[in-house]
Amino acid sequence: MSRKPVHLAVYDTLADWEPGYATAYLARSGHEIRTVAAGSPSPETVTTVAGVRIKPDMSLADLRPEDSSLLILPGADLWDTGDDLAPFARTARAFLDAGVPVAAICGATAGLAREGLLDDRAHTSAVSFYLAATGYKGGERYVEADAVTDGNLITAGPTEPVAFAREVLGRLGAFEGEKLDAWYRLFHDSDASAYEMLES
């Protein structure tokens, strides 16, 4: 049985470093990564914060939860400068309502907070007061941790792309148990002894 693709949201000012570990190692474990951008009927080319241009695979308007195994929402400056990315947060709601996982990091967590998706779920972000500024009602569910998984929702702050990837890889079964722990120790802690476990 073939796997459903993983969908990576892309938009102008996307923080290049945040989804990289997750998407690279999902792809290495056999998951197809498809990029999704706003724009209809065809998606618009986007430019990341590093100036990298991405031609998306598909338009957000055509994305359906039932066709996906995961939606990844990276951070971007645009999450904090207006409502341009609100459609991605609404899509995250549709995914979670359908029981399909969503992984949000950095500014994307603020977008989910504004959408009300963090009010009743454990979560994390850059710092608690960053999310508090959105006016959301989930402050009591904020967790001081590198990354947090609550059911089908994964959240992390901007300095934790490796912890974010660990949760994503574990959620989709790319690595499990000792191998997942070894992957994290290698890339987070530079523990060379973990390499042998990964290669076994």
mmCIF file of C-alpha atoms in Angstrom:
data_model
loop_
_atom_site.group_PDB
_atom_site.id
_atom_site.type_symbol
_atom_site.label_atom_id
_atom_site.label_comp_id
_atom_site.label_asym_id
_atom_site.label_seq_id
_atom_site.Cartn_x
_atom_site.Cartn_y
_atom_site.Cartn_z
ATOM 1 C CA MET A 1 0.000 0.000 0.000
ATOM 2 C CA SER A 2 1.520 3.302 -1.070
ATOM 3 C CA ARG A 3 1.911 6.109 1.423
ATOM 4 C CA LYS A 4 0.097 9.370 1.063
ATOM 5 C CA PRO A 5 2.415 12.329 0.495
ATOM 6 C CA VAL A 6 3.602 14.711 3.165
ATOM 7 C CA HIS A 7 2.607 18.291 2.340
ATOM 8 C CA LEU A 8 4.995 21.138 3.106
ATOM 9 C CA ALA A 9 3.440 24.598 3.122
ATOM 10 C CA VAL A 10 5.630 27.176 1.399
ATOM 11 C CA TYR A 11 5.232 30.934 1.360
ATOM 12 C CA ASP A 12 7.312 34.078 1.048
ATOM 13 C CA THR A 13 9.745 34.639 3.966
ATOM 14 C CA LEU A 14 9.644 30.939 4.908
ATOM 15 C CA ALA A 15 12.373 30.111 7.459
ATOM 16 C CA ASP A 16 14.476 27.685 5.424
ATOM 17 C CA TRP A 17 16.167 25.952 8.362
ATOM 18 C CA GLU A 18 13.020 24.946 10.218
ATOM 19 C CA PRO A 19 11.513 22.073 8.169
ATOM 20 C CA GLY A 20 14.745 20.789 6.610
ATOM 21 C CA TYR A 21 15.632 17.940 8.959
ATOM 22 C CA ALA A 22 12.058 16.675 8.964
ATOM 23 C CA THR A 23 11.516 16.767 5.217
ATOM 24 C CA ALA A 24 14.953 15.366 4.359
ATOM 25 C CA TYR A 25 14.610 12.346 6.606
ATOM 26 C CA LEU A 26 10.984 11.730 5.727
ATOM 27 C CA ALA A 27 12.048 11.659 2.080
ATOM 28 C CA ARG A 28 14.939 9.321 2.891
ATOM 29 C CA SER A 29 12.489 6.949 4.564
ATOM 30 C CA GLY A 30 10.271 6.808 1.484
ATOM 31 C CA HIS A 31 7.784 9.637 1.984
ATOM 32 C CA GLU A 32 7.001 11.865 -0.982
ATOM 33 C CA ILE A 33 7.230 15.568 -0.084
ATOM 34 C CA ARG A 34 4.898 17.893 -1.995
ATOM 35 C CA THR A 35 5.058 21.666 -1.636
ATOM 36 C CA VAL A 36 1.840 23.656 -1.297
ATOM 37 C CA ALA A 37 1.389 27.404 -1.805
ATOM 38 C CA ALA A 38 -1.444 29.889 -2.043
ATOM 39 C CA GLY A 39 -2.666 31.035 -5.436
ATOM 40 C CA SER A 40 -5.374 29.745 -7.713
ATOM 41 C CA PRO A 41 -5.726 28.232 -10.222
ATOM 42 C CA SER A 42 -1.938 27.797 -10.113
ATOM 43 C CA PRO A 43 0.279 28.403 -7.068
ATOM 44 C CA GLU A 44 2.654 31.320 -7.004
ATOM 45 C CA THR A 45 6.426 30.878 -6.833
ATOM 46 C CA VAL A 46 7.619 31.780 -3.345
ATOM 47 C CA THR A 47 10.892 33.192 -2.032
ATOM 48 C CA THR A 48 12.243 32.035 1.318
ATOM 49 C CA VAL A 49 13.931 34.273 3.861
ATOM 50 C CA ALA A 50 17.274 33.135 2.389
ATOM 51 C CA GLY A 51 16.200 34.185 -1.092
ATOM 52 C CA VAL A 52 15.660 30.626 -2.351
ATOM 53 C CA ARG A 53 12.874 30.455 -4.934
ATOM 54 C CA ILE A 54 10.468 27.518 -4.744
ATOM 55 C CA LYS A 55 8.038 26.551 -7.484
ATOM 56 C CA PRO A 56 5.262 24.778 -5.550
ATOM 57 C CA ASP A 57 3.810 21.448 -6.602
ATOM 58 C CA MET A 58 0.208 22.415 -5.938
ATOM 59 C CA SER A 59 -2.193 25.074 -4.754
ATOM 60 C CA LEU A 60 -3.516 25.193 -1.205
ATOM 61 C CA ALA A 61 -7.041 25.328 -2.626
ATOM 62 C CA ASP A 62 -6.550 21.816 -4.026
ATOM 63 C CA LEU A 63 -5.175 20.253 -0.833
ATOM 64 C CA ARG A 64 -7.477 17.793 0.925
ATOM 65 C CA PRO A 65 -6.698 16.107 4.249
ATOM 66 C CA GLU A 66 -7.714 12.708 2.924
ATOM 67 C CA ASP A 67 -4.916 12.910 0.345
ATOM 68 C CA SER A 68 -2.172 13.621 2.880
ATOM 69 C CA SER A 69 -0.300 11.928 5.703
ATOM 70 C CA LEU A 70 0.920 15.191 7.300
ATOM 71 C CA LEU A 71 0.844 18.968 6.849
ATOM 72 C CA ILE A 72 4.040 20.815 7.841
ATOM 73 C CA LEU A 73 3.754 24.549 8.538
ATOM 74 C CA PRO A 74 7.156 26.274 8.835
ATOM 75 C CA GLY A 75 7.679 29.676 10.353
ATOM 76 C CA ALA A 76 7.818 32.827 8.232
ATOM 77 C CA ASP A 77 7.854 36.561 8.835
ATOM 78 C CA LEU A 78 4.418 36.758 7.215
ATOM 79 C CA TRP A 79 2.804 34.901 10.125
ATOM 80 C CA ASP A 80 3.314 38.052 12.221
ATOM 81 C CA THR A 81 2.657 40.824 9.729
ATOM 82 C CA GLY A 82 -0.970 40.286 8.736
ATOM 83 C CA ASP A 83 -3.495 37.676 7.654
ATOM 84 C CA ASP A 84 -1.791 36.517 4.458
ATOM 85 C CA LEU A 85 -1.122 33.060 5.883
ATOM 86 C CA ALA A 86 -4.451 32.617 7.694
ATOM 87 C CA PRO A 87 -5.670 30.223 4.957
ATOM 88 C CA PHE A 88 -2.903 27.803 5.970
ATOM 89 C CA ALA A 89 -4.119 27.877 9.584
ATOM 90 C CA ARG A 90 -7.663 27.193 8.385
ATOM 91 C CA THR A 91 -6.335 24.257 6.383
ATOM 92 C CA ALA A 92 -4.619 22.998 9.541
ATOM 93 C CA ARG A 93 -8.024 23.052 11.246
ATOM 94 C CA ALA A 94 -9.480 20.922 8.452
ATOM 95 C CA PHE A 95 -6.584 18.467 8.787
ATOM 96 C CA LEU A 96 -6.957 18.141 12.557
ATOM 97 C CA ASP A 97 -10.738 17.807 12.266
ATOM 98 C CA ALA A 98 -10.137 14.948 9.808
ATOM 99 C CA GLY A 99 -7.611 13.246 12.101
ATOM 100 C CA VAL A 100 -4.609 14.021 9.896
ATOM 101 C CA PRO A 101 -1.456 15.254 11.686
ATOM 102 C CA VAL A 102 -0.211 18.841 11.523
ATOM 103 C CA ALA A 103 3.305 19.970 12.493
ATOM 104 C CA ALA A 104 3.859 23.703 13.121
ATOM 105 C CA ILE A 105 7.066 25.465 14.090
ATOM 106 C CA CYS A 106 7.938 29.048 15.030
ATOM 107 C CA GLY A 107 5.540 31.661 13.604
ATOM 108 C CA ALA A 108 3.167 28.979 12.388
ATOM 109 C CA THR A 109 2.315 28.270 16.028
ATOM 110 C CA ALA A 110 1.046 31.857 16.323
ATOM 111 C CA GLY A 111 -1.090 31.279 13.251
ATOM 112 C CA LEU A 112 -2.600 28.202 14.876
ATOM 113 C CA ALA A 113 -3.121 30.149 18.109
ATOM 114 C CA ARG A 114 -5.080 32.826 16.227
ATOM 115 C CA GLU A 115 -7.170 30.070 14.638
ATOM 116 C CA GLY A 116 -8.007 28.718 18.117
ATOM 117 C CA LEU A 117 -6.230 25.426 17.537
ATOM 118 C CA LEU A 118 -3.990 25.704 20.617
ATOM 119 C CA ASP A 119 -6.724 26.589 23.101
ATOM 120 C CA ASP A 120 -7.336 22.964 24.092
ATOM 121 C CA ARG A 121 -4.070 21.246 23.136
ATOM 122 C CA ALA A 122 -0.689 21.074 24.840
ATOM 123 C CA HIS A 123 1.797 23.051 22.758
ATOM 124 C CA THR A 124 4.973 25.073 22.685
ATOM 125 C CA SER A 125 6.508 27.873 20.633
ATOM 126 C CA ALA A 126 9.352 30.391 20.852
ATOM 127 C CA VAL A 127 8.238 31.729 24.256
ATOM 128 C CA SER A 128 4.885 31.826 26.013
ATOM 129 C CA PHE A 129 4.417 35.591 25.708
ATOM 130 C CA TYR A 130 4.838 35.359 21.924
ATOM 131 C CA LEU A 131 1.665 33.293 21.752
ATOM 132 C CA ALA A 132 -0.021 35.322 24.507
ATOM 133 C CA ALA A 133 0.212 38.358 22.228
ATOM 134 C CA THR A 134 -2.190 36.632 19.814
ATOM 135 C CA GLY A 135 -4.963 36.850 22.415
ATOM 136 C CA TYR A 136 -5.522 33.097 22.346
ATOM 137 C CA LYS A 137 -7.063 31.190 25.255
ATOM 138 C CA GLY A 138 -4.561 28.344 25.525
ATOM 139 C CA GLY A 139 -1.930 29.880 27.792
ATOM 140 C CA GLU A 140 -2.462 27.256 30.489
ATOM 141 C CA ARG A 141 -1.638 24.536 27.961
ATOM 142 C CA TYR A 142 1.731 26.048 27.037
ATOM 143 C CA VAL A 143 4.661 23.684 27.758
ATOM 144 C CA GLU A 144 8.274 24.788 28.207
ATOM 145 C CA ALA A 145 9.807 22.143 25.959
ATOM 146 C CA ASP A 146 11.790 21.899 22.734
ATOM 147 C CA ALA A 147 8.858 20.293 20.925
ATOM 148 C CA VAL A 148 5.449 19.028 22.013
ATOM 149 C CA THR A 149 3.107 16.454 20.521
ATOM 150 C CA ASP A 150 -0.541 16.404 21.573
ATOM 151 C CA GLY A 151 -2.515 13.885 19.568
ATOM 152 C CA ASN A 152 -2.184 14.881 15.930
ATOM 153 C CA LEU A 153 -0.571 18.254 16.587
ATOM 154 C CA ILE A 154 3.190 18.850 16.813
ATOM 155 C CA THR A 155 4.587 22.256 17.797
ATOM 156 C CA ALA A 156 8.094 23.640 18.295
ATOM 157 C CA GLY A 157 9.982 26.895 18.588
ATOM 158 C CA PRO A 158 12.307 28.398 15.947
ATOM 159 C CA THR A 159 15.543 27.191 17.530
ATOM 160 C CA GLU A 160 14.473 23.538 17.639
ATOM 161 C CA PRO A 161 14.329 22.131 14.090
ATOM 162 C CA VAL A 162 15.934 18.873 15.261
ATOM 163 C CA ALA A 163 13.463 18.310 18.111
ATOM 164 C CA PHE A 164 10.667 19.251 15.707
ATOM 165 C CA ALA A 165 11.926 16.667 13.225
ATOM 166 C CA ARG A 166 12.205 14.021 15.958
ATOM 167 C CA GLU A 167 8.480 14.404 16.704
ATOM 168 C CA VAL A 168 7.571 14.372 13.010
ATOM 169 C CA LEU A 169 9.735 11.346 12.206
ATOM 170 C CA GLY A 170 8.354 9.469 15.187
ATOM 171 C CA ARG A 171 4.749 10.363 14.352
ATOM 172 C CA LEU A 172 5.057 8.976 10.808
ATOM 173 C CA GLY A 173 7.198 6.004 11.823
ATOM 174 C CA ALA A 174 10.263 7.019 9.823
ATOM 175 C CA PHE A 175 12.329 6.087 12.889
ATOM 176 C CA GLU A 176 11.128 4.417 16.065
ATOM 177 C CA GLY A 177 12.451 3.482 19.477
ATOM 178 C CA GLU A 178 16.226 3.258 19.741
ATOM 179 C CA LYS A 179 16.754 4.429 16.150
ATOM 180 C CA LEU A 180 14.713 7.567 16.723
ATOM 181 C CA ASP A 181 16.660 8.234 19.903
ATOM 182 C CA ALA A 182 19.943 7.648 18.058
ATOM 183 C CA TRP A 183 18.913 9.987 15.242
ATOM 184 C CA TYR A 184 18.162 12.714 17.773
ATOM 185 C CA ARG A 185 21.405 12.187 19.691
ATOM 186 C CA LEU A 186 23.414 12.357 16.472
ATOM 187 C CA PHE A 187 21.881 15.548 15.114
ATOM 188 C CA HIS A 188 21.020 17.359 18.332
ATOM 189 C CA ASP A 189 23.907 16.342 20.566
ATOM 190 C CA SER A 190 26.584 15.529 17.939
ATOM 191 C CA ASP A 191 26.907 12.106 19.601
ATOM 192 C CA ALA A 192 28.984 10.162 17.091
ATOM 193 C CA SER A 193 28.251 6.890 18.905
ATOM 194 C CA ALA A 194 24.649 7.154 17.708
ATOM 195 C CA TYR A 195 25.726 6.755 14.079
ATOM 196 C CA GLU A 196 26.325 3.016 14.427
ATOM 197 C CA MET A 197 22.784 2.481 15.742
ATOM 198 C CA LEU A 198 21.351 4.385 12.775
ATOM 199 C CA GLU A 199 23.315 2.303 10.281
ATOM 200 C CA SER A 200 22.482 -1.061 11.854
#
